[in-house]
PDB file of C-alpha atoms in Angstrom:
ATOM      1  CA  UNK A1226      48.347 167.265  44.262  1.00 52.00           C
ATOM      2  CA  UNK A1227      48.077 170.425  46.337  1.00 59.00           C
ATOM      3  CA  UNK A1228      45.055 171.505  44.308  1.00 64.00           C
ATOM      4  CA  UNK A1229      43.438 168.061  44.542  1.00 61.00           C
ATOM      5  CA  UNK A1230      44.511 166.490  47.842  1.00 63.00           C
ATOM      6  CA  UNK A1231      41.956 163.679  47.435  1.00 65.00           C
ATOM      7  CA  UNK A1232      44.073 162.225  44.602  1.00 66.00           C
ATOM      8  CA  UNK A1233      47.143 161.791  46.828  1.00 67.00           C
ATOM      9  CA  UNK A1234      46.073 158.248  47.739  1.00 67.00           C
ATOM     10  CA  UNK A1235      45.859 157.197  44.074  1.00 67.00           C
ATOM     11  CA  UNK A1236      49.264 158.730  43.322  1.00 72.00           C
ATOM     12  CA  UNK A1237      50.802 156.814  46.218  1.00 70.00           C
ATOM     13  CA  UNK A1238      49.253 153.560  44.946  1.00 73.00           C
ATOM     14  CA  UNK A1239      50.790 154.147  41.506  1.00 74.00           C
ATOM     15  CA  UNK A1240      54.203 154.919  43.001  1.00 73.00           C
ATOM     16  CA  UNK A1241      54.085 151.794  45.174  1.00 76.00           C
ATOM     17  CA  UNK A1242      53.072 149.630  42.163  1.00 71.00           C
ATOM     18  CA  UNK A1243      55.941 151.030  40.087  1.00 71.00           C
ATOM     19  CA  UNK A1244      58.342 150.330  42.931  1.00 70.00           C
ATOM     20  CA  UNK A1245      57.201 146.710  43.136  1.00 68.00           C
ATOM     21  CA  UNK A1246      57.630 146.292  39.380  1.00 63.00           C
ATOM     22  CA  UNK A1247      61.193 147.660  39.584  1.00 65.00           C
ATOM     23  CA  UNK A1248      61.897 145.379  42.520  1.00 68.00           C
ATOM     24  CA  UNK A1249      60.792 142.360  40.475  1.00 61.00           C
ATOM     25  CA  UNK A1250      62.878 143.454  37.486  1.00 57.00           C
ATOM     26  CA  UNK A1251      66.020 143.883  39.631  1.00 59.00           C
ATOM     27  CA  UNK A1252      65.851 140.387  41.104  1.00 62.00           C
ATOM     28  CA  UNK A1253      68.253 137.897  39.476  1.00 57.00           C
ATOM     29  CA  UNK A1254      66.500 135.204  37.472  1.00 54.00           C
ATOM     30  CA  UNK A1255      67.032 131.507  38.024  1.00 57.00           C
ATOM     31  CA  UNK A1256      67.052 129.814  34.653  1.00 53.00           C
ATOM     32  CA  UNK A1257      64.334 131.085  32.327  1.00 55.00           C
ATOM     33  CA  UNK A1258      60.904 132.561  32.929  1.00 59.00           C
ATOM     34  CA  UNK A1259      59.450 135.673  34.507  1.00 65.00           C
ATOM     35  CA  UNK A1260      59.562 135.387  38.318  1.00 68.00           C
ATOM     36  CA  UNK A1261      56.919 137.495  39.971  1.00 77.00           C
ATOM     37  CA  UNK A1262      54.682 137.672  36.892  1.00 83.00           C
ATOM     38  CA  UNK A1263      51.568 137.058  38.950  1.00 84.00           C
ATOM     39  CA  UNK A1264      52.468 140.053  41.154  1.00 86.00           C
ATOM     40  CA  UNK A1265      52.032 142.423  38.235  1.00 88.00           C
ATOM     41  CA  UNK A1266      48.730 144.362  38.106  1.00 90.00           C
ATOM     42  CA  UNK A1267      45.964 142.335  36.491  1.00 90.00           C
ATOM     43  CA  UNK A1268      45.457 145.001  33.794  1.00 90.00           C
ATOM     44  CA  UNK A1269      49.104 144.658  32.755  1.00 90.00           C
ATOM     45  CA  UNK A1270      48.914 140.870  32.728  1.00 90.00           C
ATOM     46  CA  UNK A1271      45.808 141.036  30.507  1.00 90.00           C
ATOM     47  CA  UNK A1272      47.658 143.304  28.087  1.00 90.00           C
ATOM     48  CA  UNK A1273      50.521 140.806  27.924  1.00 88.00           C
ATOM     49  CA  UNK A1274      48.045 137.983  27.230  1.00 89.00           C
ATOM     50  CA  UNK A1275      46.512 139.998  24.379  1.00 86.00           C
ATOM     51  CA  UNK A1276      49.923 140.684  22.849  1.00 86.00           C
ATOM     52  CA  UNK A1277      50.889 137.022  23.201  1.00 85.00           C
ATOM     53  CA  UNK A1278      47.817 135.788  21.302  1.00 82.00           C
ATOM     54  CA  UNK A1279      47.726 138.716  18.835  1.00 79.00           C
ATOM     55  CA  UNK A1280      44.277 139.800  19.969  1.00 77.00           C
ATOM     56  CA  UNK A1281      43.383 142.885  17.973  1.00 72.00           C
ATOM     57  CA  UNK A1282      40.406 144.384  16.167  1.00 67.00           C
ATOM     58  CA  UNK A1283      39.760 142.344  13.055  1.00 69.00           C
ATOM     59  CA  UNK A1284      41.721 139.310  14.266  1.00 75.00           C
ATOM     60  CA  UNK A1285      40.733 136.052  12.492  1.00 76.00           C
ATOM     61  CA  UNK A1286      37.904 133.914  13.837  1.00 83.00           C
ATOM     62  CA  UNK A1287      38.835 130.942  15.976  1.00 84.00           C
ATOM     63  CA  UNK A1288      37.827 127.562  14.571  1.00 84.00           C
ATOM     64  CA  UNK A1289      37.927 124.405  16.721  1.00 75.00           C
ATOM     65  CA  UNK A1290      40.793 122.172  15.590  1.00 64.00           C
ATOM     66  CA  UNK A1291      38.682 119.096  14.955  1.00 62.00           C
ATOM     67  CA  UNK A1292      34.974 118.452  14.722  1.00 60.00           C
ATOM     68  CA  UNK A1293      33.859 116.096  17.450  1.00 63.00           C
ATOM     69  CA  UNK A1294      30.560 114.787  18.698  1.00 66.00           C
ATOM     70  CA  UNK A1295      27.942 112.443  17.269  1.00 70.00           C
ATOM     71  CA  UNK A1296      26.236 114.688  14.687  1.00 84.00           C
ATOM     72  CA  UNK A1297      26.497 114.168  10.939  1.00 85.00           C
ATOM     73  CA  UNK A1298      26.816 117.866  10.041  1.00 88.00           C
ATOM     74  CA  UNK A1299      29.564 118.936   7.662  1.00 85.00           C
ATOM     75  CA  UNK A1300      32.693 120.470   9.157  1.00 83.00           C
ATOM     76  CA  UNK A1301      34.421 123.688   8.163  1.00 78.00           C
ATOM     77  CA  UNK A1302      35.580 124.200   4.622  1.00 69.00           C
ATOM     78  CA  UNK A1303      37.934 127.208   4.599  1.00 58.00           C
ATOM     79  CA  UNK A1304      38.200 129.227   1.378  1.00 51.00           C
ATOM     80  CA  UNK A1305      40.984 128.044  -0.915  1.00 47.00           C
ATOM     81  CA  UNK A1306      42.722 131.406  -0.867  1.00 40.00           C
ATOM     82  CA  UNK A1307      42.739 131.776   2.920  1.00 46.00           C
ATOM     83  CA  UNK A1308      45.175 130.158   5.337  1.00 48.00           C
ATOM     84  CA  UNK A1309      44.309 129.714   8.997  1.00 55.00           C
ATOM     85  CA  UNK A1310      47.159 130.095  11.447  1.00 60.00           C
ATOM     86  CA  UNK A1311      47.376 128.236  14.728  1.00 69.00           C
ATOM     87  CA  UNK A1312      47.403 130.315  17.908  1.00 74.00           C
ATOM     88  CA  UNK A1313      50.249 129.656  20.332  1.00 76.00           C
ATOM     89  CA  UNK A1314      48.648 128.416  23.571  1.00 79.00           C
ATOM     90  CA  UNK A1315      51.643 127.150  25.573  1.00 82.00           C
ATOM     91  CA  UNK A1316      51.145 129.891  28.173  1.00 82.00           C
ATOM     92  CA  UNK A1317      47.973 128.099  29.242  1.00 83.00           C
ATOM     93  CA  UNK A1318      50.080 125.193  30.584  1.00 84.00           C
ATOM     94  CA  UNK A1319      52.196 127.187  33.063  1.00 83.00           C
ATOM     95  CA  UNK A1320      49.935 127.248  36.134  1.00 86.00           C
ATOM     96  CA  UNK A1321      46.256 127.070  36.976  1.00 88.00           C
ATOM     97  CA  UNK A1322      46.018 130.787  37.792  1.00 90.00           C
ATOM     98  CA  UNK A1323      47.757 131.930  34.620  1.00 89.00           C
ATOM     99  CA  UNK A1324      45.831 129.378  32.556  1.00 89.00           C
ATOM    100  CA  UNK A1325      42.448 130.682  33.768  1.00 90.00           C
ATOM    101  CA  UNK A1326      43.472 134.315  33.276  1.00 91.00           C
ATOM    102  CA  UNK A1327      45.080 133.747  29.885  1.00 89.00           C
ATOM    103  CA  UNK A1328      42.273 131.611  28.438  1.00 89.00           C
ATOM    104  CA  UNK A1329      39.641 133.947  29.879  1.00 89.00           C
ATOM    105  CA  UNK A1330      41.185 136.925  28.075  1.00 88.00           C
ATOM    106  CA  UNK A1331      41.662 134.953  24.868  1.00 87.00           C
ATOM    107  CA  UNK A1332      38.118 133.549  24.843  1.00 88.00           C
ATOM    108  CA  UNK A1333      36.568 136.960  25.522  1.00 86.00           C
ATOM    109  CA  UNK A1334      38.421 138.760  22.711  1.00 85.00           C
ATOM    110  CA  UNK A1335      37.991 136.384  19.747  1.00 87.00           C
ATOM    111  CA  UNK A1336      34.963 135.256  17.775  1.00 90.00           C
ATOM    112  CA  UNK A1337      34.453 131.492  17.779  1.00 91.00           C
ATOM    113  CA  UNK A1338      33.114 129.978  14.564  1.00 92.00           C
ATOM    114  CA  UNK A1339      31.178 126.723  15.013  1.00 93.00           C
ATOM    115  CA  UNK A1340      30.474 124.564  11.978  1.00 91.00           C
ATOM    116  CA  UNK A1341      26.996 123.673  13.279  1.00 93.00           C
ATOM    117  CA  UNK A1342      24.778 124.252  16.282  1.00 94.00           C
ATOM    118  CA  UNK A1343      25.473 120.692  17.490  1.00 93.00           C
ATOM    119  CA  UNK A1344      29.140 121.628  17.862  1.00 93.00           C
ATOM    120  CA  UNK A1345      28.169 124.504  20.162  1.00 94.00           C
ATOM    121  CA  UNK A1346      26.495 122.057  22.528  1.00 93.00           C
ATOM    122  CA  UNK A1347      29.400 119.614  22.486  1.00 92.00           C
ATOM    123  CA  UNK A1348      32.151 122.193  23.032  1.00 92.00           C
ATOM    124  CA  UNK A1349      30.417 124.383  25.630  1.00 92.00           C
ATOM    125  CA  UNK A1350      29.323 121.326  27.607  1.00 92.00           C
ATOM    126  CA  UNK A1351      32.955 120.231  27.839  1.00 90.00           C
ATOM    127  CA  UNK A1352      34.544 123.673  28.308  1.00 90.00           C
ATOM    128  CA  UNK A1353      32.933 125.634  31.139  1.00 90.00           C
ATOM    129  CA  UNK A1354      35.582 128.375  31.028  1.00 89.00           C
ATOM    130  CA  UNK A1355      34.805 129.092  27.374  1.00 91.00           C
ATOM    131  CA  UNK A1356      31.088 129.157  28.155  1.00 93.00           C
ATOM    132  CA  UNK A1357      31.594 131.656  30.974  1.00 91.00           C
ATOM    133  CA  UNK A1358      33.861 134.034  29.003  1.00 91.00           C
ATOM    134  CA  UNK A1359      33.012 133.822  25.287  1.00 93.00           C
ATOM    135  CA  UNK A1360      31.471 137.086  24.070  1.00 93.00           C
ATOM    136  CA  UNK A1361      31.255 136.529  20.287  1.00 93.00           C
ATOM    137  CA  UNK A1362      29.998 133.505  18.398  1.00 95.00           C
ATOM    138  CA  UNK A1363      29.331 132.545  14.788  1.00 95.00           C
ATOM    139  CA  UNK A1364      27.577 129.314  13.851  1.00 96.00           C
ATOM    140  CA  UNK A1365      25.857 127.526  10.973  1.00 96.00           C
ATOM    141  CA  UNK A1366      22.277 127.055  12.094  1.00 97.00           C
ATOM    142  CA  UNK A1367      21.728 123.386  11.334  1.00 95.00           C
ATOM    143  CA  UNK A1368      21.944 119.982  12.933  1.00 93.00           C
ATOM    144  CA  UNK A1369      20.032 117.284  14.738  1.00 93.00           C
ATOM    145  CA  UNK A1370      20.914 118.864  18.105  1.00 94.00           C
ATOM    146  CA  UNK A1371      20.506 122.499  17.013  1.00 96.00           C
ATOM    147  CA  UNK A1372      18.012 123.184  19.799  1.00 95.00           C
ATOM    148  CA  UNK A1373      20.431 121.974  22.495  1.00 95.00           C
ATOM    149  CA  UNK A1374      23.315 123.972  21.062  1.00 95.00           C
ATOM    150  CA  UNK A1375      21.417 127.245  20.749  1.00 97.00           C
ATOM    151  CA  UNK A1376      19.935 126.734  24.203  1.00 96.00           C
ATOM    152  CA  UNK A1377      23.487 126.907  25.562  1.00 96.00           C
ATOM    153  CA  UNK A1378      23.748 130.490  24.262  1.00 96.00           C
ATOM    154  CA  UNK A1379      20.643 131.533  26.197  1.00 92.00           C
ATOM    155  CA  UNK A1380      22.445 131.110  29.506  1.00 84.00           C
ATOM    156  CA  UNK A1381      25.552 133.159  28.613  1.00 93.00           C
ATOM    157  CA  UNK A1382      25.083 136.614  30.149  1.00 92.00           C
ATOM    158  CA  UNK A1383      28.396 137.933  28.746  1.00 93.00           C
ATOM    159  CA  UNK A1384      27.530 137.003  25.145  1.00 95.00           C
ATOM    160  CA  UNK A1385      27.236 140.220  23.111  1.00 95.00           C
ATOM    161  CA  UNK A1386      27.747 139.446  19.412  1.00 95.00           C
ATOM    162  CA  UNK A1387      26.253 136.614  17.329  1.00 97.00           C
ATOM    163  CA  UNK A1388      26.437 135.803  13.620  1.00 97.00           C
ATOM    164  CA  UNK A1389      23.940 133.204  12.387  1.00 97.00           C
ATOM    165  CA  UNK A1390      24.772 131.434   9.124  1.00 97.00           C
ATOM    166  CA  UNK A1391      21.780 129.997   7.246  1.00 97.00           C
ATOM    167  CA  UNK A1392      21.377 127.560   4.354  1.00 96.00           C
ATOM    168  CA  UNK A1393      18.865 125.117   2.918  1.00 94.00           C
ATOM    169  CA  UNK A1394      20.245 122.659   5.447  1.00 94.00           C
ATOM    170  CA  UNK A1395      18.902 124.826   8.273  1.00 96.00           C
ATOM    171  CA  UNK A1396      15.393 123.382   7.897  1.00 93.00           C
ATOM    172  CA  UNK A1397      16.460 119.776   7.308  1.00 92.00           C
ATOM    173  CA  UNK A1398      15.636 118.927  10.930  1.00 93.00           C
ATOM    174  CA  UNK A1399      12.289 120.296  12.087  1.00 92.00           C
ATOM    175  CA  UNK A1400      11.157 121.690  15.389  1.00 90.00           C
ATOM    176  CA  UNK A1401       8.779 119.594  17.487  1.00 88.00           C
ATOM    177  CA  UNK A1402       5.835 121.750  16.447  1.00 85.00           C
ATOM    178  CA  UNK A1403       6.688 121.660  12.735  1.00 87.00           C
ATOM    179  CA  UNK A1404       7.172 117.896  12.869  1.00 86.00           C
ATOM    180  CA  UNK A1405       3.671 117.417  14.291  1.00 87.00           C
ATOM    181  CA  UNK A1406       2.206 119.468  11.442  1.00 83.00           C
ATOM    182  CA  UNK A1407       4.092 117.362   8.894  1.00 83.00           C
ATOM    183  CA  UNK A1408       2.892 114.133  10.524  1.00 80.00           C
ATOM    184  CA  UNK A1409      -0.747 115.143  10.130  1.00 83.00           C
ATOM    185  CA  UNK A1410      -0.735 117.454   7.098  1.00 79.00           C
ATOM    186  CA  UNK A1411       2.147 115.967   5.122  1.00 76.00           C
ATOM    187  CA  UNK A1412       5.244 117.745   3.889  1.00 71.00           C
ATOM    188  CA  UNK A1413       3.701 119.421   0.867  1.00 66.00           C
ATOM    189  CA  UNK A1414       4.065 122.972   2.086  1.00 71.00           C
ATOM    190  CA  UNK A1415       7.488 124.666   1.690  1.00 79.00           C
ATOM    191  CA  UNK A1416       9.542 124.673   4.860  1.00 83.00           C
ATOM    192  CA  UNK A1417      10.509 128.043   6.332  1.00 91.00           C
ATOM    193  CA  UNK A1418      13.126 129.100   8.857  1.00 94.00           C
ATOM    194  CA  UNK A1419      10.435 129.133  11.536  1.00 92.00           C
ATOM    195  CA  UNK A1420      10.096 125.363  11.039  1.00 93.00           C
ATOM    196  CA  UNK A1421      13.787 124.701  11.691  1.00 95.00           C
ATOM    197  CA  UNK A1422      14.946 122.972  14.833  1.00 96.00           C
ATOM    198  CA  UNK A1423      16.329 125.530  17.268  1.00 96.00           C
ATOM    199  CA  UNK A1424      14.075 128.416  16.179  1.00 96.00           C
ATOM    200  CA  UNK A1425      12.297 128.736  19.527  1.00 94.00           C
ATOM    201  CA  UNK A1426      15.639 128.704  21.368  1.00 95.00           C
ATOM    202  CA  UNK A1427      17.179 131.240  18.980  1.00 96.00           C
ATOM    203  CA  UNK A1428      14.367 133.797  19.172  1.00 95.00           C
ATOM    204  CA  UNK A1429      14.429 133.543  22.991  1.00 94.00           C
ATOM    205  CA  UNK A1430      18.022 134.828  23.359  1.00 96.00           C
ATOM    206  CA  UNK A1431      18.204 138.319  24.888  1.00 95.00           C
ATOM    207  CA  UNK A1432      20.725 141.013  25.797  1.00 95.00           C
ATOM    208  CA  UNK A1433      22.902 141.019  22.650  1.00 96.00           C
ATOM    209  CA  UNK A1434      24.586 144.140  21.267  1.00 96.00           C
ATOM    210  CA  UNK A1435      24.911 142.920  17.687  1.00 96.00           C
ATOM    211  CA  UNK A1436      23.169 140.287  15.550  1.00 97.00           C
ATOM    212  CA  UNK A1437      23.914 139.488  11.921  1.00 97.00           C
ATOM    213  CA  UNK A1438      22.791 136.798   9.475  1.00 98.00           C
ATOM    214  CA  UNK A1439      25.101 135.482   6.747  1.00 97.00           C
ATOM    215  CA  UNK A1440      24.624 133.163   3.798  1.00 96.00           C
ATOM    216  CA  UNK A1441      26.521 129.859   3.822  1.00 93.00           C
ATOM    217  CA  UNK A1442      29.571 129.362   1.615  1.00 88.00           C
ATOM    218  CA  UNK A1443      28.195 128.096  -1.717  1.00 87.00           C
ATOM    219  CA  UNK A1444      30.656 125.199  -1.725  1.00 84.00           C
ATOM    220  CA  UNK A1445      29.311 123.843   1.538  1.00 85.00           C
ATOM    221  CA  UNK A1446      25.529 123.957   1.066  1.00 89.00           C
ATOM    222  CA  UNK A1447      22.745 125.505  -0.991  1.00 92.00           C
ATOM    223  CA  UNK A1448      21.843 129.051  -0.069  1.00 95.00           C
ATOM    224  CA  UNK A1449      18.482 130.462   0.928  1.00 95.00           C
ATOM    225  CA  UNK A1450      17.139 133.612  -0.699  1.00 95.00           C
ATOM    226  CA  UNK A1451      18.378 137.113   0.072  1.00 96.00           C
ATOM    227  CA  UNK A1452      14.852 137.982   1.169  1.00 96.00           C
ATOM    228  CA  UNK A1453      14.927 135.247   3.823  1.00 96.00           C
ATOM    229  CA  UNK A1454      18.318 136.420   5.058  1.00 97.00           C
ATOM    230  CA  UNK A1455      17.237 140.056   5.320  1.00 97.00           C
ATOM    231  CA  UNK A1456      13.942 139.265   7.037  1.00 96.00           C
ATOM    232  CA  UNK A1457      15.567 136.916   9.534  1.00 97.00           C
ATOM    233  CA  UNK A1458      18.263 139.463  10.387  1.00 97.00           C
ATOM    234  CA  UNK A1459      15.676 142.178  11.008  1.00 97.00           C
ATOM    235  CA  UNK A1460      13.603 139.870  13.182  1.00 96.00           C
ATOM    236  CA  UNK A1461      16.538 138.639  15.240  1.00 97.00           C
ATOM    237  CA  UNK A1462      17.727 142.198  15.810  1.00 97.00           C
ATOM    238  CA  UNK A1463      14.260 143.143  17.005  1.00 95.00           C
ATOM    239  CA  UNK A1464      14.121 140.394  19.653  1.00 95.00           C
ATOM    240  CA  UNK A1465      17.672 139.287  20.506  1.00 96.00           C
ATOM    241  CA  UNK A1466      18.853 142.844  21.198  1.00 96.00           C
ATOM    242  CA  UNK A1467      16.135 143.440  23.771  1.00 95.00           C
ATOM    243  CA  UNK A1468      17.282 143.780  27.419  1.00 93.00           C
ATOM    244  CA  UNK A1469      18.341 140.566  29.108  1.00 88.00           C
ATOM    245  CA  UNK A1470      15.463 140.865  31.596  1.00 88.00           C
ATOM    246  CA  UNK A1471      12.826 141.008  28.854  1.00 82.00           C
ATOM    247  CA  UNK A1472      10.235 138.483  29.955  1.00 67.00           C
ATOM    248  CA  UNK A1473       8.126 138.222  26.800  1.00 70.00           C
ATOM    249  CA  UNK A1474       7.627 134.589  25.824  1.00 62.00           C
ATOM    250  CA  UNK A1475       7.801 133.974  22.084  1.00 64.00           C
ATOM    251  CA  UNK A1476       5.459 131.306  20.744  1.00 63.00           C
ATOM    252  CA  UNK A1477       5.552 131.179  16.942  1.00 59.00           C
TER     253      UNK A1477
END
């Protein structure tokens, strides 16, 4: 400290924090619990939340417990050799402050897997905390309300990682533009991913760090070609990973 006197203040802050932690630990407890937990440094509380929910690199995706909403899209069908474990969430019911902190940390560290784009709209509309903290999402691009669901992702500045799952079902519901063409020219031409509902909203997302495209599980729906998957992934990486302030308007 003699060589770097400017760091004295930071050393004193650390010593004071350690003293407060020891003071909390020395106090007798009344019943069960952790009195003074909210007085711990926020960084330490976040670490405890991560340990509590087993947040670690490679942790399993989070799947909503039940599919709700008015869409007719198929729900999740987990592989037969994989078991999904429930995450203990009782800590979220202790107090409003701890609930917001705990859920915020949990939501920001896990990838949420939505069975369809409609489910994105339903869940994010009814869970504002998840919408404001979720950083990673995976969804099957399909559904009657795919445009509304994907539009929700456009307004999430913290979103950094997206996995889009495609299938033949993706183009079952058409965009407004594609539907007009079909009304006047018929449906003789083969439908492409650019005709699918939600395409305009998807290609308009910006500011992501990672974008991937996966094929659907064969047991759930028919797959598209590998060429379509590769081309879509390259295109989404080109546009979705542009800076968030990119103002180019896409009109395909």
